[in-house]
mmCIF file of C-alpha atoms in Angstrom:
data_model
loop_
_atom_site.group_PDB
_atom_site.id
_atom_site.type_symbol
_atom_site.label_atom_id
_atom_site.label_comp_id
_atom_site.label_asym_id
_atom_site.label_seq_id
_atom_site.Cartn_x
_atom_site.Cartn_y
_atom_site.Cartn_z
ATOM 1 C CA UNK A 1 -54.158 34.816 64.776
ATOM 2 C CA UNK A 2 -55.447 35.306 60.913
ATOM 3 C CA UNK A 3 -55.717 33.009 58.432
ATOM 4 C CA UNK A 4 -52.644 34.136 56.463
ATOM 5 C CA UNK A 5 -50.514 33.825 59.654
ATOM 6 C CA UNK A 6 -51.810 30.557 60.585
ATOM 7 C CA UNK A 7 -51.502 29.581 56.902
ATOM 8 C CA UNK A 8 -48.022 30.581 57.954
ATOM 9 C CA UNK A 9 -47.045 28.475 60.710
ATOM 10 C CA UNK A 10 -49.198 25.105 60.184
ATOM 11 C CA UNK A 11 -45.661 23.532 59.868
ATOM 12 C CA UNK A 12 -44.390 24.780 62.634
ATOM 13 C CA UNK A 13 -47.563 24.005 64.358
ATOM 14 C CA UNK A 14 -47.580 20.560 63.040
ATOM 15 C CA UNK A 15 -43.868 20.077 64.191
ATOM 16 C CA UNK A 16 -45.023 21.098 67.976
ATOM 17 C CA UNK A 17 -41.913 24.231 67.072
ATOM 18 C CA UNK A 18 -44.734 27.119 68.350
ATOM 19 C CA UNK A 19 -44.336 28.712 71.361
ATOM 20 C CA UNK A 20 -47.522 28.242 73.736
ATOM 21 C CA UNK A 21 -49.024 31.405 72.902
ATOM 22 C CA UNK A 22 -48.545 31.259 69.442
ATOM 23 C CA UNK A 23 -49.913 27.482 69.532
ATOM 24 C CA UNK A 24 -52.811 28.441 71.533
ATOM 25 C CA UNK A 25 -53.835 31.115 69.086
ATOM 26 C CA UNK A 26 -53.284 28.263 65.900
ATOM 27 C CA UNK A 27 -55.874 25.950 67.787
ATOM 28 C CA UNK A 28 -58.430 28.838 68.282
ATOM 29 C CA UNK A 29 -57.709 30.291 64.534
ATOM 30 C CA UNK A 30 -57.945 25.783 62.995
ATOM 31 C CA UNK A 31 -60.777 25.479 65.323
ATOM 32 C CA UNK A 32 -63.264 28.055 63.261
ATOM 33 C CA UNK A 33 -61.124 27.520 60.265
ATOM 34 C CA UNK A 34 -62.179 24.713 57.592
ATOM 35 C CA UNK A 35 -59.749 25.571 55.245
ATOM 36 C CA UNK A 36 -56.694 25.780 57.371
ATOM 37 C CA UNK A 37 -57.843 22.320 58.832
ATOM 38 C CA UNK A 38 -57.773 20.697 55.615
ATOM 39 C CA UNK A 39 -54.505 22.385 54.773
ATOM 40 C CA UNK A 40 -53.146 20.744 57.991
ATOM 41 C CA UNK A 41 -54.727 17.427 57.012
ATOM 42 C CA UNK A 42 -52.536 17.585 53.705
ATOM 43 C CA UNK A 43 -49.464 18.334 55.291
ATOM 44 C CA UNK A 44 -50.238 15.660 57.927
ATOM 45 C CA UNK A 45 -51.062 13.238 54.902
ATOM 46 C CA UNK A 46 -47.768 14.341 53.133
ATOM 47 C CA UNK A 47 -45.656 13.428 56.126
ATOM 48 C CA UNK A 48 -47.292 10.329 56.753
ATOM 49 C CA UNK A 49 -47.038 9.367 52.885
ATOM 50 C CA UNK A 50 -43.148 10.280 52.678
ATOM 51 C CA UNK A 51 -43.027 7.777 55.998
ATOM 52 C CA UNK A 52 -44.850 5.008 54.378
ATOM 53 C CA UNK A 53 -42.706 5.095 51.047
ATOM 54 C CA UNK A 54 -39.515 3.705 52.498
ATOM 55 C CA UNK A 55 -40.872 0.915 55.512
ATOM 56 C CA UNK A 56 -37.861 0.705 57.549
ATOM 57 C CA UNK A 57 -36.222 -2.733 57.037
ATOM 58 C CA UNK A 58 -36.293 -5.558 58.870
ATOM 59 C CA UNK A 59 -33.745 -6.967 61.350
ATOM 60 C CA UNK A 60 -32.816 -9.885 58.880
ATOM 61 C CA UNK A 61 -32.098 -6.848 55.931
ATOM 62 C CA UNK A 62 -30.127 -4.547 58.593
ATOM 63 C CA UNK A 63 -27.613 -7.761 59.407
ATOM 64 C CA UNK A 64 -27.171 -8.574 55.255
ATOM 65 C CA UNK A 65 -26.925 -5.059 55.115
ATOM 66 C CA UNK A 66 -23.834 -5.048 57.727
ATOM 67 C CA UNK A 67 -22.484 -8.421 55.846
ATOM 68 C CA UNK A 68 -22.123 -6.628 52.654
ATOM 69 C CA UNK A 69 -20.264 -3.296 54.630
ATOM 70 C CA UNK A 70 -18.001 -5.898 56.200
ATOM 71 C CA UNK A 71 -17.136 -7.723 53.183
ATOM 72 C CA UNK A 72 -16.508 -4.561 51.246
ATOM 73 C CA UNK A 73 -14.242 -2.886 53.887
ATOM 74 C CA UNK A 74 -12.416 -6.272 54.289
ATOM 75 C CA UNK A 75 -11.734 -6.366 50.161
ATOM 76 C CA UNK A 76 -10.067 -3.223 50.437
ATOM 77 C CA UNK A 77 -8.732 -2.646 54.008
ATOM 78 C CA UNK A 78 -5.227 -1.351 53.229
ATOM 79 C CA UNK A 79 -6.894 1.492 51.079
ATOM 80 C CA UNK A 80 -9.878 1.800 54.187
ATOM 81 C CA UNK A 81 -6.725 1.903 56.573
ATOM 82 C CA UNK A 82 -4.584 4.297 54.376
ATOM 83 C CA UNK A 83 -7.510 6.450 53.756
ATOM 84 C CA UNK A 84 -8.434 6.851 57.395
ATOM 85 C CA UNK A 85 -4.846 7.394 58.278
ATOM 86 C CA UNK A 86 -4.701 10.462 55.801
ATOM 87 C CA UNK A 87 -7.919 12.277 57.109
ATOM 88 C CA UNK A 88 -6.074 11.654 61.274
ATOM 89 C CA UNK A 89 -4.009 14.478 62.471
ATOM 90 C CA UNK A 90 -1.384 12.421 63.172
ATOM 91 C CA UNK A 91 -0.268 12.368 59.136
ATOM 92 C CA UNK A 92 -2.062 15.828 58.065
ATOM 93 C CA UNK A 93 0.131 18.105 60.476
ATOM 94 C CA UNK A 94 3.742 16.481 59.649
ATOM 95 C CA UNK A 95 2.225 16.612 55.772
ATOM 96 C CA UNK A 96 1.416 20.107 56.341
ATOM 97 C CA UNK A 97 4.919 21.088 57.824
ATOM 98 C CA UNK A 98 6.396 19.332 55.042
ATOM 99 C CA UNK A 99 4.691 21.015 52.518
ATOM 100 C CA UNK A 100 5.274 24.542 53.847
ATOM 101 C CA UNK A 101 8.825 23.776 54.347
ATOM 102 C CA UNK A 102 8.906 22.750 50.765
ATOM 103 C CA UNK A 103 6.963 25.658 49.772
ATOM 104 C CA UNK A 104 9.335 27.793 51.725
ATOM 105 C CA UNK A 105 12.452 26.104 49.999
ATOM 106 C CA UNK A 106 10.917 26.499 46.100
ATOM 107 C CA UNK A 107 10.554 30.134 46.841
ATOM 108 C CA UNK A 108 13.902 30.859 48.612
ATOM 109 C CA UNK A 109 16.342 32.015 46.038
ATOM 110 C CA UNK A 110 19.288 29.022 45.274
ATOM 111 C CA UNK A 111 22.015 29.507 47.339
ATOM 112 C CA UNK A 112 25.817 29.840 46.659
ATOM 113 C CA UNK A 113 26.715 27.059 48.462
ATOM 114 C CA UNK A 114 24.097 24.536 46.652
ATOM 115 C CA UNK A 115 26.572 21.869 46.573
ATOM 116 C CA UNK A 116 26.887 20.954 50.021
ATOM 117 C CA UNK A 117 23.002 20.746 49.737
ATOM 118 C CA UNK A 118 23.648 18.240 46.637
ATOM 119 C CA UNK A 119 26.796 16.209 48.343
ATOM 120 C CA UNK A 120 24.246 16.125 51.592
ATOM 121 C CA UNK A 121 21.888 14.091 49.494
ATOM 122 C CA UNK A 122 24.672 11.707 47.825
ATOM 123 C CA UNK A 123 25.838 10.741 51.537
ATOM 124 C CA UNK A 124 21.892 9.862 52.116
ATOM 125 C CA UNK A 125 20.967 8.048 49.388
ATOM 126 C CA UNK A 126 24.634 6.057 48.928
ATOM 127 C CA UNK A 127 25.472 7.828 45.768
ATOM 128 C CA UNK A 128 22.946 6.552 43.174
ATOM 129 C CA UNK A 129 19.524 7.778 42.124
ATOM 130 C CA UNK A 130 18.382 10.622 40.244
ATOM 131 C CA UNK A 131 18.660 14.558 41.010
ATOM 132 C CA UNK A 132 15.805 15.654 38.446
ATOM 133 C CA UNK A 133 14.292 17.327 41.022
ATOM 134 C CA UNK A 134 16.834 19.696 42.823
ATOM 135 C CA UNK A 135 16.813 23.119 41.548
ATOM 136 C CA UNK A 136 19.715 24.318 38.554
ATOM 137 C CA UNK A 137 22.089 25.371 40.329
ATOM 138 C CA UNK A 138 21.752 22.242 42.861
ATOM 139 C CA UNK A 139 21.651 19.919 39.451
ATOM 140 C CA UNK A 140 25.327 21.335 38.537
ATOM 141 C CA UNK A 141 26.719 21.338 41.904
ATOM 142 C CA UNK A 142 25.339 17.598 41.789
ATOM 143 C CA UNK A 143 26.729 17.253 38.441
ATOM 144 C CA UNK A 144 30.778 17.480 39.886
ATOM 145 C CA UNK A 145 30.389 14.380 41.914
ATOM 146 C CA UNK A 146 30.598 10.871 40.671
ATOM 147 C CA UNK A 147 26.657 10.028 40.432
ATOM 148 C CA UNK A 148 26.624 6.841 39.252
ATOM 149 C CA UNK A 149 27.014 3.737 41.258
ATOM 150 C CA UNK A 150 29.565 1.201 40.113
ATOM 151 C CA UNK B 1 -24.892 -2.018 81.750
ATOM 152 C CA UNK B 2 -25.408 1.293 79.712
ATOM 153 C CA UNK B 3 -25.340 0.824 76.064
ATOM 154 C CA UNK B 4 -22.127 2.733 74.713
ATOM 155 C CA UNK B 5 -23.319 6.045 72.641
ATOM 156 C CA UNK B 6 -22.496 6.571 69.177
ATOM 157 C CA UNK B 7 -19.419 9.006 70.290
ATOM 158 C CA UNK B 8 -17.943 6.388 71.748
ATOM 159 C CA UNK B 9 -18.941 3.588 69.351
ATOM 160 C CA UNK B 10 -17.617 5.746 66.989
ATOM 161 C CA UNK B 11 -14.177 6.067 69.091
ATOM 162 C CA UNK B 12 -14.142 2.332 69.273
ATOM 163 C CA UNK B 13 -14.406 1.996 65.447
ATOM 164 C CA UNK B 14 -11.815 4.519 64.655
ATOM 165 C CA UNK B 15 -9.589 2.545 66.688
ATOM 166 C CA UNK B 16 -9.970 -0.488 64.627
ATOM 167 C CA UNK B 17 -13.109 -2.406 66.279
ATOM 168 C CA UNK B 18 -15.355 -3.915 63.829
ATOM 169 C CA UNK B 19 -17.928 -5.003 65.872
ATOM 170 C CA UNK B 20 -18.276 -1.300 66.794
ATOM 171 C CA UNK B 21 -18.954 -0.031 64.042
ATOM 172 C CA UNK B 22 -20.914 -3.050 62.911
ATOM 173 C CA UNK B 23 -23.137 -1.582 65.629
ATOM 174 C CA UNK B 24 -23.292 2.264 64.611
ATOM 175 C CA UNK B 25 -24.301 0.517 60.933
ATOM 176 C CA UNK B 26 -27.145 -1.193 63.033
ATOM 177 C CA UNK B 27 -28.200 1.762 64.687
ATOM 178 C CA UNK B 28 -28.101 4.124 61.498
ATOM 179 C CA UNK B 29 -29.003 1.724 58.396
ATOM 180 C CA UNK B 30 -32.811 2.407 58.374
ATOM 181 C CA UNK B 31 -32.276 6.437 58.387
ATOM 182 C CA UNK B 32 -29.472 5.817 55.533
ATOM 183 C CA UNK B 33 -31.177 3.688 53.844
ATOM 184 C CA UNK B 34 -34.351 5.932 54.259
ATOM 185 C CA UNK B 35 -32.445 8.845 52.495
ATOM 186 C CA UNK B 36 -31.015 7.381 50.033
ATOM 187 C CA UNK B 37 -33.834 5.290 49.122
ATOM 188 C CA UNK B 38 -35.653 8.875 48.710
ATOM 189 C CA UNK B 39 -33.217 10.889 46.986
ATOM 190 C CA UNK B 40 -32.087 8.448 44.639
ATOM 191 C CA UNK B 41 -33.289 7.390 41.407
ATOM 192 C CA UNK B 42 -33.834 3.394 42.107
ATOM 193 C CA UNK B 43 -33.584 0.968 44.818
ATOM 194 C CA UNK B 44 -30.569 -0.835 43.389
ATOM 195 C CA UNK B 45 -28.486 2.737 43.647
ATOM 196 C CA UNK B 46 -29.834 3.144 46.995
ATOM 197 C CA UNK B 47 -28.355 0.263 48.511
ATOM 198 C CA UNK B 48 -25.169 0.633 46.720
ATOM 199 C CA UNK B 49 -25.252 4.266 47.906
ATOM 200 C CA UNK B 50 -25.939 3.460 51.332
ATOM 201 C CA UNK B 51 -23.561 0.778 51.964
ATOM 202 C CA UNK B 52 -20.627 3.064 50.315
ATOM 203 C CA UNK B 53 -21.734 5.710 52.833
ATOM 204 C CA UNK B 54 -21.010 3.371 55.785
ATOM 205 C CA UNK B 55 -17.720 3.095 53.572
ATOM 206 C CA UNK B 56 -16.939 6.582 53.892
ATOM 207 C CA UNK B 57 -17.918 7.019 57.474
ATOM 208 C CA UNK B 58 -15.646 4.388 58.650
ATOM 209 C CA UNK B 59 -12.813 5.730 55.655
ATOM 210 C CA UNK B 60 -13.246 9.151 57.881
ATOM 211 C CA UNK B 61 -14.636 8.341 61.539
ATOM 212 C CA UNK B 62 -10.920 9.923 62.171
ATOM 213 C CA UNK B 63 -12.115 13.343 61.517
ATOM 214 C CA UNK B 64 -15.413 12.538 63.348
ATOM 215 C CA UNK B 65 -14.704 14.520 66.617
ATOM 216 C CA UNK B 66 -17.801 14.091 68.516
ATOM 217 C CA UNK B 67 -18.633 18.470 68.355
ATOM 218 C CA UNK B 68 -21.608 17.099 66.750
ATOM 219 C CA UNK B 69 -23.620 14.299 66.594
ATOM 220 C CA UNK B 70 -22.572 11.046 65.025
ATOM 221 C CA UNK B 71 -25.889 10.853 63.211
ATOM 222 C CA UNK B 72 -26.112 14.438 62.080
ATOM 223 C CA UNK B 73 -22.128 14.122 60.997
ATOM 224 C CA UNK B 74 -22.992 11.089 58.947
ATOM 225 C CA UNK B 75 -26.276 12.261 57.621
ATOM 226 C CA UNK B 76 -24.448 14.831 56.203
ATOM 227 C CA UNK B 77 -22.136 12.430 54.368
ATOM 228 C CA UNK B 78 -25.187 10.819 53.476
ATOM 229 C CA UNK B 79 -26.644 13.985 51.933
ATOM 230 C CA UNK B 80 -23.701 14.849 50.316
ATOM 231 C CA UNK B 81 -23.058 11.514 48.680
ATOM 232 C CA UNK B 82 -26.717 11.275 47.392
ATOM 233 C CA UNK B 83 -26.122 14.987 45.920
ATOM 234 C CA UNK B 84 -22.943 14.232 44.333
ATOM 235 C CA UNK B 85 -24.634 10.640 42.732
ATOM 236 C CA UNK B 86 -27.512 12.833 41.420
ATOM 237 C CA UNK B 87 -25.503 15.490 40.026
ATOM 238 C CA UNK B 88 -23.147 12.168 38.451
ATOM 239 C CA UNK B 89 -26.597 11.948 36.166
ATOM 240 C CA UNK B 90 -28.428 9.315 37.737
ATOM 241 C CA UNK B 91 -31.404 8.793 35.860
ATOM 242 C CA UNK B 92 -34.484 10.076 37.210
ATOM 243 C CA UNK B 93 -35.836 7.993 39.447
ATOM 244 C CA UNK B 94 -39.735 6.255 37.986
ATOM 245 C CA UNK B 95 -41.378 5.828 41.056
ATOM 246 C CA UNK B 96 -41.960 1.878 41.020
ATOM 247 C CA UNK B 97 -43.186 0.611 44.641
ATOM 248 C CA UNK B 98 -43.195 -2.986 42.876
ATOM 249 C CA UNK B 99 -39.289 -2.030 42.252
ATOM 250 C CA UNK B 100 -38.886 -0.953 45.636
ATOM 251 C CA UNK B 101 -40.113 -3.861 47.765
ATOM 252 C CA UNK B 102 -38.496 -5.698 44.748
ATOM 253 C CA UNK B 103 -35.281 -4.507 45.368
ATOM 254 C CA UNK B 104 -35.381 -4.419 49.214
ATOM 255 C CA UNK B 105 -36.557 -7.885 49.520
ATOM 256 C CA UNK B 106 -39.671 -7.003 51.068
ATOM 257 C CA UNK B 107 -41.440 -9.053 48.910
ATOM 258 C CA UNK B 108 -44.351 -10.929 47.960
ATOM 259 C CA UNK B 109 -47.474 -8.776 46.639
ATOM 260 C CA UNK B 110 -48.928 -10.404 50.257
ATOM 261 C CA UNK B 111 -46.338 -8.789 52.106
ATOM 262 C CA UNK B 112 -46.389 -5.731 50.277
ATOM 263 C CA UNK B 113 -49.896 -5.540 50.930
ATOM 264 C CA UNK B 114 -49.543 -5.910 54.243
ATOM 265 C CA UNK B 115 -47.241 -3.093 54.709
ATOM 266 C CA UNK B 116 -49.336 -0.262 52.742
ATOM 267 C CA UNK B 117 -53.034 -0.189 51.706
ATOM 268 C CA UNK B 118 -53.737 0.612 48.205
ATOM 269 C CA UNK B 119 -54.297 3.877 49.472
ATOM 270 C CA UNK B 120 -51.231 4.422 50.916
ATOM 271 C CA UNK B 121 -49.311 2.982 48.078
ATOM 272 C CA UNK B 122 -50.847 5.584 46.244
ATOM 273 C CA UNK B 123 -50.154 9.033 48.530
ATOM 274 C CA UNK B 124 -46.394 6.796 49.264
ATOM 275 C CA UNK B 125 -45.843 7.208 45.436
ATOM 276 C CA UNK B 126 -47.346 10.715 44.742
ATOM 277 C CA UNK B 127 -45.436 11.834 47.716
ATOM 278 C CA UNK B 128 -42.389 10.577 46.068
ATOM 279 C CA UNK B 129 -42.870 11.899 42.683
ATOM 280 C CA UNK B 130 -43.997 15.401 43.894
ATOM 281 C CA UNK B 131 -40.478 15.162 46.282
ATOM 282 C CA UNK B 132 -38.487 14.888 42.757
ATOM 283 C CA UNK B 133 -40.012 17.992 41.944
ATOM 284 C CA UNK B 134 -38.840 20.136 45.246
ATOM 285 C CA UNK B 135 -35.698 22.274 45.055
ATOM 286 C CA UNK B 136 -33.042 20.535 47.161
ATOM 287 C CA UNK B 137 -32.944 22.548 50.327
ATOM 288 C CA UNK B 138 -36.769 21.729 51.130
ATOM 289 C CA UNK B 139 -36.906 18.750 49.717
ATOM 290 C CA UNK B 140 -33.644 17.075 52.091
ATOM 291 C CA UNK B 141 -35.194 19.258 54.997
ATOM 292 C CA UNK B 142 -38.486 17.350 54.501
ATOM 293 C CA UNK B 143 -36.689 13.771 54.011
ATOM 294 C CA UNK B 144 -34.686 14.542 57.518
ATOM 295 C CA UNK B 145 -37.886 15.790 59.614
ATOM 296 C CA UNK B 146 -40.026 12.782 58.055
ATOM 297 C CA UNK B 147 -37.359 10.679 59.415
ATOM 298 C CA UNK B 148 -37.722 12.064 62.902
ATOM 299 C CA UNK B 149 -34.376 14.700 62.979
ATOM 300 C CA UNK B 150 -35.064 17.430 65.120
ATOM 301 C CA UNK B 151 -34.937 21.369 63.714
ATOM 302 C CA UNK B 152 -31.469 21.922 65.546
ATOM 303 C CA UNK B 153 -30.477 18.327 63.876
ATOM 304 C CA UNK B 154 -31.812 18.966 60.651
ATOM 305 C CA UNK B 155 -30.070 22.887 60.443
ATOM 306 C CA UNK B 156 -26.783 21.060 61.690
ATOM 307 C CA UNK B 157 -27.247 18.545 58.793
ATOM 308 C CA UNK B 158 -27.876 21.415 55.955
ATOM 309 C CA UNK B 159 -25.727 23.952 57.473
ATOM 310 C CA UNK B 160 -27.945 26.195 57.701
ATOM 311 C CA UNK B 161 -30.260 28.504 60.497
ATOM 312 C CA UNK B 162 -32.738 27.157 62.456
ATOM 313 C CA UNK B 163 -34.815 30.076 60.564
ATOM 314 C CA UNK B 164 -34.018 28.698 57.454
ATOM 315 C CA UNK B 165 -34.890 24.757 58.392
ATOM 316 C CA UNK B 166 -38.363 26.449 59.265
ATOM 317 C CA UNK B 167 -38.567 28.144 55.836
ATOM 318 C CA UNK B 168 -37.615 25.403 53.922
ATOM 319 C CA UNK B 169 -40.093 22.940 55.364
ATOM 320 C CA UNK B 170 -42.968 25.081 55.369
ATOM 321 C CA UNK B 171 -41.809 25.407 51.243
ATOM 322 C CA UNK B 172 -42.135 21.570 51.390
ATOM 323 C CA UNK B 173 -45.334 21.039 52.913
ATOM 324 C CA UNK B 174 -47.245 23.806 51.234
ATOM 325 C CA UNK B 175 -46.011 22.502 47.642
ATOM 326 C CA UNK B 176 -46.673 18.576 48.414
ATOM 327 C CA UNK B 177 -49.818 19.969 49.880
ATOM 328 C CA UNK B 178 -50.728 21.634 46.893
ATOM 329 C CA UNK B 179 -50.530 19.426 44.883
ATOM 330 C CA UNK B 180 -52.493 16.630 46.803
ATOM 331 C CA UNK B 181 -55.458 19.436 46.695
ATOM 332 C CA UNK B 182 -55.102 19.296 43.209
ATOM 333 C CA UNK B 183 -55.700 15.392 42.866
ATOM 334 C CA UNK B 184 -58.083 15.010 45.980
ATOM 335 C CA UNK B 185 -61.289 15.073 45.798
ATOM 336 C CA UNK B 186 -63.679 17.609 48.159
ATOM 337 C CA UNK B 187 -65.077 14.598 50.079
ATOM 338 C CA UNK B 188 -61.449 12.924 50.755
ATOM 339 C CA UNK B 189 -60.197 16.309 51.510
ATOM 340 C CA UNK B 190 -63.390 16.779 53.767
ATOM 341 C CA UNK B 191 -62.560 13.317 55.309
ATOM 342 C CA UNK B 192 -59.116 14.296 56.147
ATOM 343 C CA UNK B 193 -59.996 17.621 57.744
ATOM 344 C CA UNK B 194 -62.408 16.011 60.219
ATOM 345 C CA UNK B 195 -59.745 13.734 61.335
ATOM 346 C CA UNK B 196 -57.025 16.597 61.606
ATOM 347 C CA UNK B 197 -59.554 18.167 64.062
ATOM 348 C CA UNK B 198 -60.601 14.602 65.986
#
């Protein structure tokens, strides 16, 4: 192995990610090769310097650290809960249904029978509420029934 | 009795146990920590970070499926959360060791010393300051191999090729290399490359 090539691979040499051969061949090249051994003592001196700039923390910081998780997820657990609930499959394949079906429906053309669609949702909702949000020609079927409540 | 893995930890927490995922913190809070410590601009937004990562895990351990593993899934929320607080404009991070141990409560100056020779504290904050300068493909590759992910880890991590982990660390080393040539001197340099060899 050249210089160049072993200039090459000194990561992957110093990461113990070279085949035997090809790490056999880095020793003989680093053993005759000042330069590359120097550039190997850098990159061992980089690694060792990115180690030493963030000591891992002690037991007692770990457990505060865990308090202050606990306390925050127990200030907000209905939003932690909610949150959770949205990313599960359970709610994202009914939501995903529902929202085809209602892209399906917005799409459809209205039909000539709208009403019954209209009166439908008058029986459900016990004949009060708002209709702001059926299509035209549901809105003035709607409109012929008695929409407010007493 | 066998410790439960993370997978399962991670089942546990989903399902509501606490003192599951108090243990997955436990088990992950130094690497987290480590990250965000590194790719953040201070201390005080590195705890902040890394405690609202934990937030986010447990917000999404229902997604977590176990294909991969826990720690490489919530590296990579790790990673993403850093990248998203740095693009947010977090100011550039002044390397301040006395900040550091400050902020993690490491510290007296005795303790401090204790930890890292003057020497060290000096490659610890070069290091740092010549990481700020790395594109961020080498530079998180470096972070994650420094803090003892494997290649196949570190490409799950970064989504990316096992080809491309290698490239992105050797891009790492040489630079940080470089630029430690620059500011050592021949006999240091000489120093080090006798021990390489020993």
């Amino acid at each position: 192995m050249n210089h160049e090539q072993t200039q090459e691979l000194l990561s992957d040499y110093l990461d113990g990610e070279l085949d035997a051969r090809e790490s056999a061949a880095a020793v003989a090249h680093l053993s005759d090769c000042a330069d590359c051994r120097a550039e190997l003592a850098r990159y061992r001196r980089a690694d060792a310097a990115l180690r030493a700039a963030t000591p891992p923390p002690t037991a007692l910081q770990t457990a505060a650290f865990v308090r202050a998780v606990r306390k925050r997820l127990e200030a907000a657990p209905e939003a932690a809960f909610l949150a959770s609930w949205l990313a599960s499959p359970r709610f994202a394949v009914p939501a995903f249904v529902l929202a085809f079906a209602g892209l399906i429906a917005a799409v459809l053309p209205p039909r000539a029978d709208a009403g019954g669609l209209a009166e439908a949702l008058l029986v459900a909702r016990g004949g009060s509420g708002t209709y702001a949000w059926l299509s035209k020609s549901d809105a003035a079927a709607a409109s012929a029934f008695d929409w407010e409540a007493p | 009795m066998n410790e439960p893995d993370d997978s399962e930890l991670a089942r546990r927490a989903g399902a509501g146990d606490a003192e599951a995922f108090g243990e997955l913190i436990r088990r992950h809070h130094a690497r987290v920590a480590g990250l965000c410590a590194r790719l953040l601009d201070n201390p005080s937004d590195a705890d902040d970070a890394a405690q609202e990562i934990f937030l986010r895990a447990h917000r999404f351990l229902g997604k977590f499926r176990g294909e991969a593993r826990f720690s490489t899934w919530l590296y990579r929320i790790a990673l993403n959360h850093c990248r998203d607080r740095r693009r947010a404009g977090a100011r550039r991070r002044s390397v301040s060791l006395d900040a550091l141990f400050e902020e993690r409560g490491d510290a007296t100056p005795e303790l401090r010393e204790k930890t890292l020779s003057g020497a060290a504290q000096e490659d610890a904050a070069a290091a740092q300051a010549m990481l700020e300068r790395l594109p961020e493909g080498p530079r998180e590759a470096l972070l994650l191999r420094t803090q003892g992910s494997s290649y196949a880890e570190i490409a799950q991590t970064l989504d990316c090729s096992l080809d491309a982990v290698k490239a992105r660390l050797r891009r790492a080393r040489r630079a940080l290399a470089d630029d430690f040539r620059r500011q050592t001197s021949p006999a240091s340099v000489q120093a080090d490359s006798d021990g390489a060899t020993s």
